[in-house]
mmCIF file of C-alpha atoms in Angstrom:
data_model
loop_
_atom_site.group_PDB
_atom_site.id
_atom_site.type_symbol
_atom_site.label_atom_id
_atom_site.label_comp_id
_atom_site.label_asym_id
_atom_site.label_seq_id
_atom_site.Cartn_x
_atom_site.Cartn_y
_atom_site.Cartn_z
ATOM 1 C CA GLY L 13 -12.924 -83.374 -1.439
ATOM 2 C CA GLU L 14 -11.720 -82.147 1.914
ATOM 3 C CA ASN L 15 -9.976 -84.530 4.318
ATOM 4 C CA VAL L 16 -9.277 -83.609 7.934
ATOM 5 C CA GLU L 17 -6.792 -85.467 10.145
ATOM 6 C CA GLN L 18 -6.824 -84.903 13.908
ATOM 7 C CA HIS L 19 -4.246 -85.844 16.582
ATOM 8 C CA PRO L 20 -4.010 -87.140 19.185
ATOM 9 C CA SER L 21 -7.045 -89.383 19.488
ATOM 10 C CA THR L 22 -6.817 -89.316 23.285
ATOM 11 C CA LEU L 23 -5.177 -86.834 25.623
ATOM 12 C CA SER L 24 -4.899 -86.978 29.403
ATOM 13 C CA VAL L 25 -3.701 -83.993 31.444
ATOM 14 C CA GLN L 26 -3.640 -82.884 35.037
ATOM 15 C CA GLU L 27 -5.879 -80.034 36.110
ATOM 16 C CA GLY L 28 -4.136 -76.746 35.478
ATOM 17 C CA ASP L 29 -1.982 -78.052 32.634
ATOM 18 C CA SER L 30 -2.341 -76.999 29.008
ATOM 19 C CA ALA L 31 -3.765 -79.183 26.252
ATOM 20 C CA VAL L 32 -3.060 -78.922 22.525
ATOM 21 C CA ILE L 33 -4.955 -80.680 19.735
ATOM 22 C CA LYS L 34 -3.750 -80.495 16.142
ATOM 23 C CA CYS L 35 -5.526 -80.888 12.808
ATOM 24 C CA THR L 36 -4.415 -80.898 9.213
ATOM 25 C CA TYR L 37 -6.584 -80.416 6.157
ATOM 26 C CA SER L 38 -6.161 -81.178 2.484
ATOM 27 C CA ASP L 39 -8.133 -78.552 0.545
ATOM 28 C CA SER L 40 -6.088 -75.382 0.235
ATOM 29 C CA ALA L 41 -9.271 -73.520 -0.689
ATOM 30 C CA SER L 42 -10.795 -74.106 2.758
ATOM 31 C CA ASN L 43 -10.973 -70.893 4.746
ATOM 32 C CA TYR L 44 -13.131 -71.627 7.774
ATOM 33 C CA PHE L 45 -12.078 -73.873 10.672
ATOM 34 C CA PRO L 46 -14.352 -74.389 13.676
ATOM 35 C CA TRP L 47 -13.879 -76.505 16.785
ATOM 36 C CA TYR L 48 -16.742 -78.377 18.443
ATOM 37 C CA LYS L 49 -16.905 -79.838 21.937
ATOM 38 C CA GLN L 50 -19.045 -82.868 22.714
ATOM 39 C CA GLU L 51 -19.526 -83.811 26.325
ATOM 40 C CA LEU L 52 -20.493 -87.381 27.152
ATOM 41 C CA GLY L 53 -24.030 -88.102 25.998
ATOM 42 C CA LYS L 54 -24.569 -84.585 24.689
ATOM 43 C CA ARG L 55 -24.660 -82.890 21.302
ATOM 44 C CA PRO L 56 -21.599 -81.240 19.720
ATOM 45 C CA GLN L 57 -21.408 -77.480 20.338
ATOM 46 C CA LEU L 58 -19.230 -74.843 18.720
ATOM 47 C CA ILE L 59 -16.581 -73.444 21.071
ATOM 48 C CA ILE L 60 -14.371 -71.372 18.786
ATOM 49 C CA ASP L 61 -13.697 -70.856 15.087
ATOM 50 C CA ILE L 62 -11.099 -69.159 12.922
ATOM 51 C CA ARG L 63 -11.080 -67.779 9.404
ATOM 52 C CA SER L 64 -8.157 -67.783 7.037
ATOM 53 C CA ASN L 65 -7.572 -64.044 7.225
ATOM 54 C CA VAL L 66 -6.245 -64.364 10.804
ATOM 55 C CA GLY L 67 -3.535 -66.524 12.323
ATOM 56 C CA GLU L 68 -4.772 -66.737 15.898
ATOM 57 C CA LYS L 69 -7.919 -66.217 17.901
ATOM 58 C CA LYS L 70 -8.455 -66.338 21.667
ATOM 59 C CA ASP L 71 -11.487 -66.667 23.883
ATOM 60 C CA GLN L 72 -10.616 -66.769 27.584
ATOM 61 C CA ARG L 73 -8.789 -70.088 28.188
ATOM 62 C CA ILE L 74 -9.074 -71.388 24.641
ATOM 63 C CA ALA L 75 -7.230 -70.297 21.536
ATOM 64 C CA VAL L 76 -6.907 -71.517 17.982
ATOM 65 C CA THR L 77 -3.954 -70.997 15.640
ATOM 66 C CA LEU L 78 -3.925 -71.430 11.882
ATOM 67 C CA ASN L 79 -1.022 -72.005 9.499
ATOM 68 C CA LYS L 80 -2.431 -71.838 5.966
ATOM 69 C CA THR L 81 0.889 -72.548 4.301
ATOM 70 C CA ALA L 82 1.278 -75.821 6.157
ATOM 71 C CA LYS L 83 -2.485 -76.454 6.153
ATOM 72 C CA HIS L 84 -2.791 -77.126 9.832
ATOM 73 C CA PHE L 85 -4.608 -75.565 12.773
ATOM 74 C CA SER L 86 -4.522 -76.222 16.494
ATOM 75 C CA LEU L 87 -6.685 -75.823 19.583
ATOM 76 C CA HIS L 88 -4.990 -74.699 22.778
ATOM 77 C CA ILE L 89 -6.644 -74.951 26.181
ATOM 78 C CA THR L 90 -4.824 -73.388 29.122
ATOM 79 C CA GLU L 91 -5.399 -73.945 32.843
ATOM 80 C CA THR L 92 -7.493 -77.017 32.122
ATOM 81 C CA GLN L 93 -10.366 -77.909 34.430
ATOM 82 C CA PRO L 94 -12.286 -81.184 34.908
ATOM 83 C CA GLU L 95 -15.248 -79.723 33.034
ATOM 84 C CA ASP L 96 -13.028 -79.437 29.963
ATOM 85 C CA SER L 97 -13.175 -83.244 29.725
ATOM 86 C CA ALA L 98 -14.976 -84.051 26.465
ATOM 87 C CA VAL L 99 -14.432 -85.048 22.859
ATOM 88 C CA TYR L 100 -13.157 -82.194 20.710
ATOM 89 C CA PHE L 101 -13.691 -82.139 16.944
ATOM 90 C CA CYS L 102 -11.951 -79.928 14.438
ATOM 91 C CA ALA L 103 -13.553 -79.249 11.068
ATOM 92 C CA ALA L 104 -13.036 -77.559 7.723
ATOM 93 C CA LEU L 105 -15.390 -76.729 4.911
ATOM 94 C CA SER L 106 -15.731 -79.222 2.071
ATOM 95 C CA TRP L 107 -14.428 -78.256 -1.359
ATOM 96 C CA ALA L 108 -17.939 -77.319 -2.387
ATOM 97 C CA GLY L 109 -18.180 -74.996 0.584
ATOM 98 C CA THR L 110 -21.527 -76.392 1.546
ATOM 99 C CA ALA L 111 -20.883 -78.280 4.770
ATOM 100 C CA LEU L 112 -18.263 -79.093 7.379
ATOM 101 C CA ILE L 113 -15.932 -82.093 7.236
ATOM 102 C CA PHE L 114 -14.887 -83.208 10.702
ATOM 103 C CA GLY L 115 -11.795 -84.836 12.140
ATOM 104 C CA LYS L 116 -12.054 -88.076 14.120
ATOM 105 C CA GLY L 117 -12.116 -86.313 17.435
ATOM 106 C CA THR L 118 -9.840 -86.113 20.476
ATOM 107 C CA THR L 119 -10.997 -87.430 23.831
ATOM 108 C CA LEU L 120 -9.593 -85.071 26.460
ATOM 109 C CA SER L 121 -9.524 -86.214 30.082
ATOM 110 C CA VAL L 122 -8.625 -83.706 32.780
ATOM 111 C CA SER L 123 -7.912 -85.252 36.156
ATOM 112 C CA SER L 124 -7.955 -83.283 39.391
ATOM 113 C CA GLU E 1 -31.812 -76.510 24.358
ATOM 114 C CA THR E 2 -30.455 -75.486 20.970
ATOM 115 C CA GLY E 3 -33.738 -75.547 19.090
ATOM 116 C CA VAL E 4 -33.061 -78.726 17.114
ATOM 117 C CA THR E 5 -35.150 -81.705 18.168
ATOM 118 C CA GLN E 6 -34.654 -85.271 17.017
ATOM 119 C CA THR E 7 -36.951 -88.251 17.466
ATOM 120 C CA PRO E 8 -36.726 -90.976 18.447
ATOM 121 C CA ARG E 9 -33.732 -90.794 20.809
ATOM 122 C CA HIS E 10 -33.143 -94.531 20.497
ATOM 123 C CA LEU E 11 -34.155 -96.990 17.779
ATOM 124 C CA VAL E 12 -33.599 -100.711 17.432
ATOM 125 C CA MET E 13 -34.514 -102.287 14.115
ATOM 126 C CA GLY E 14 -34.034 -105.470 12.165
ATOM 127 C CA MET E 15 -32.408 -105.529 8.764
ATOM 128 C CA THR E 16 -35.743 -105.955 7.001
ATOM 129 C CA ASN E 17 -37.535 -103.140 8.826
ATOM 130 C CA LYS E 18 -38.407 -99.704 7.495
ATOM 131 C CA LYS E 19 -38.178 -96.798 9.888
ATOM 132 C CA SER E 20 -37.763 -93.029 9.750
ATOM 133 C CA LEU E 21 -35.773 -90.546 11.800
ATOM 134 C CA LYS E 22 -37.238 -87.107 12.313
ATOM 135 C CA CYS E 23 -35.572 -83.762 12.883
ATOM 136 C CA GLU E 24 -37.253 -80.436 13.571
ATOM 137 C CA GLN E 25 -35.625 -77.048 14.045
ATOM 138 C CA HIS E 26 -37.251 -74.008 15.628
ATOM 139 C CA LEU E 27 -34.481 -71.528 14.794
ATOM 140 C CA GLY E 28 -35.723 -70.197 11.478
ATOM 141 C CA HIS E 29 -32.727 -71.702 9.678
ATOM 142 C CA ASN E 30 -32.709 -72.541 5.981
ATOM 143 C CA ALA E 31 -30.119 -75.327 5.875
ATOM 144 C CA MET E 32 -30.305 -78.757 7.484
ATOM 145 C CA TYR E 33 -27.864 -81.654 7.626
ATOM 146 C CA TRP E 34 -27.610 -85.324 8.497
ATOM 147 C CA TYR E 35 -24.355 -86.560 10.043
ATOM 148 C CA LYS E 36 -23.440 -90.101 11.089
ATOM 149 C CA GLN E 37 -21.298 -90.554 14.203
ATOM 150 C CA SER E 38 -19.677 -93.974 14.654
ATOM 151 C CA ALA E 39 -17.138 -95.004 17.244
ATOM 152 C CA LYS E 40 -13.549 -94.221 16.254
ATOM 153 C CA LYS E 41 -14.659 -92.366 13.123
ATOM 154 C CA PRO E 42 -15.188 -88.721 12.236
ATOM 155 C CA LEU E 43 -18.600 -87.163 12.099
ATOM 156 C CA GLU E 44 -19.533 -88.186 8.553
ATOM 157 C CA LEU E 45 -21.602 -85.820 6.451
ATOM 158 C CA MET E 46 -24.493 -87.653 4.779
ATOM 159 C CA PHE E 47 -26.849 -85.067 3.352
ATOM 160 C CA VAL E 48 -27.201 -81.319 3.083
ATOM 161 C CA TYR E 49 -30.374 -79.445 2.302
ATOM 162 C CA SER E 50 -30.433 -75.723 1.641
ATOM 163 C CA LEU E 51 -33.813 -74.066 1.135
ATOM 164 C CA GLU E 52 -35.322 -77.559 0.933
ATOM 165 C CA GLU E 53 -33.124 -78.594 -1.995
ATOM 166 C CA ARG E 54 -30.494 -81.293 -1.634
ATOM 167 C CA VAL E 55 -27.058 -79.848 -2.374
ATOM 168 C CA GLU E 56 -24.756 -82.691 -1.362
ATOM 169 C CA ASN E 57 -25.346 -86.357 -0.593
ATOM 170 C CA ASN E 58 -21.774 -87.514 -0.172
ATOM 171 C CA SER E 59 -22.192 -90.938 -1.821
ATOM 172 C CA VAL E 60 -24.443 -92.396 0.853
ATOM 173 C CA PRO E 61 -25.964 -95.859 0.151
ATOM 174 C CA SER E 62 -29.480 -95.808 -1.243
ATOM 175 C CA ARG E 63 -30.824 -97.620 1.830
ATOM 176 C CA PHE E 64 -30.724 -94.124 3.398
ATOM 177 C CA SER E 65 -33.277 -91.785 1.857
ATOM 178 C CA PRO E 66 -33.606 -88.178 3.051
ATOM 179 C CA GLU E 67 -36.664 -85.996 2.791
ATOM 180 C CA CYS E 68 -36.981 -82.288 3.474
ATOM 181 C CA PRO E 69 -40.613 -81.215 3.090
ATOM 182 C CA ASN E 70 -39.937 -77.688 4.399
ATOM 183 C CA SER E 71 -37.116 -75.709 5.951
ATOM 184 C CA SER E 72 -38.084 -76.767 9.488
ATOM 185 C CA HIS E 73 -38.298 -80.517 9.026
ATOM 186 C CA LEU E 74 -35.885 -83.173 7.881
ATOM 187 C CA PHE E 75 -36.389 -86.911 7.722
ATOM 188 C CA LEU E 76 -34.101 -89.852 7.148
ATOM 189 C CA HIS E 77 -35.940 -92.915 5.844
ATOM 190 C CA LEU E 78 -34.230 -96.216 6.540
ATOM 191 C CA HIS E 79 -34.769 -99.569 4.850
ATOM 192 C CA THR E 80 -32.871 -102.871 4.648
ATOM 193 C CA LEU E 81 -30.064 -101.537 6.811
ATOM 194 C CA GLN E 82 -26.930 -103.458 7.752
ATOM 195 C CA PRO E 83 -25.454 -103.977 11.228
ATOM 196 C CA GLU E 84 -22.575 -101.625 10.298
ATOM 197 C CA ASP E 85 -25.154 -98.845 9.967
ATOM 198 C CA SER E 86 -25.543 -98.862 13.746
ATOM 199 C CA ALA E 87 -24.446 -95.415 14.903
ATOM 200 C CA LEU E 88 -25.576 -92.099 16.311
ATOM 201 C CA TYR E 89 -27.352 -90.062 13.633
ATOM 202 C CA LEU E 90 -27.110 -86.342 14.229
ATOM 203 C CA CYS E 91 -29.231 -83.693 12.608
ATOM 204 C CA ALA E 92 -27.973 -80.110 12.424
ATOM 205 C CA SER E 93 -29.140 -76.793 11.063
ATOM 206 C CA SER E 94 -27.503 -73.503 10.107
ATOM 207 C CA GLN E 95 -28.732 -70.092 9.027
ATOM 208 C CA ASP E 96 -28.610 -70.497 5.260
ATOM 209 C CA GLY E 97 -25.975 -73.051 4.312
ATOM 210 C CA SER E 98 -23.352 -70.537 3.266
ATOM 211 C CA ARG E 99 -19.751 -70.595 4.393
ATOM 212 C CA GLU E 100 -18.537 -69.966 7.910
ATOM 213 C CA GLU E 101 -21.740 -70.836 9.636
ATOM 214 C CA LYS E 102 -22.290 -72.235 13.077
ATOM 215 C CA LEU E 103 -23.997 -75.610 13.159
ATOM 216 C CA PHE E 104 -26.652 -76.297 15.744
ATOM 217 C CA PHE E 105 -26.910 -80.016 16.470
ATOM 218 C CA GLY E 106 -29.771 -82.088 17.779
ATOM 219 C CA SER E 107 -29.240 -84.700 20.475
ATOM 220 C CA GLY E 108 -29.149 -87.484 17.922
ATOM 221 C CA THR E 109 -30.858 -90.818 17.375
ATOM 222 C CA GLN E 110 -28.883 -93.831 18.596
ATOM 223 C CA LEU E 111 -29.618 -96.515 16.024
ATOM 224 C CA SER E 112 -28.965 -100.219 16.514
ATOM 225 C CA VAL E 113 -29.432 -102.595 13.588
ATOM 226 C CA LEU E 114 -29.767 -106.237 14.553
#
């Protein structure tokens, strides 16, 4: 089945800096890669996703890139703000295509 | 509010107890999921139901028993749990369980097994 590795596990940046989180996946048949944000004590929520027919997608200060050959994808956050502080999870579809398999999460801390 | 409600929010139980977690979605979705969230571990998929039929159970121990009586309700029945089962249990729903779908999560049930 699918296996998703996520790095780093923790990331601390200064407000205004950029943050990058990287994930690798094992199932070459996977073609959908979402990112979820979970603030402290709250539920995970989708922030951006990418499909295998594109290499990059942007939404304001966040962007995701995908390299299908290398089987890795990354989340980029520019001009970070304190409210970006949260745990970020990457995910990929399982081999059966029925549900998402998540990475271990990255705890992002943005200090002002 | 995302439309997915879980009860109870917190649960403490002994290893010999039997309890149930409840999830209800008001979004008209046809697929529902149970995920387990432990410290330092990924969100682990436990069960998937699509149109009230189980499609994946991911080798979960039999002390966890799911039930999906209709597309709006999902239960997780617990019995003879172990302390390592202590975790946050998240329910989620999606439109119809097909690929590339956004998951809507509930707030979770924080379970402690003594």
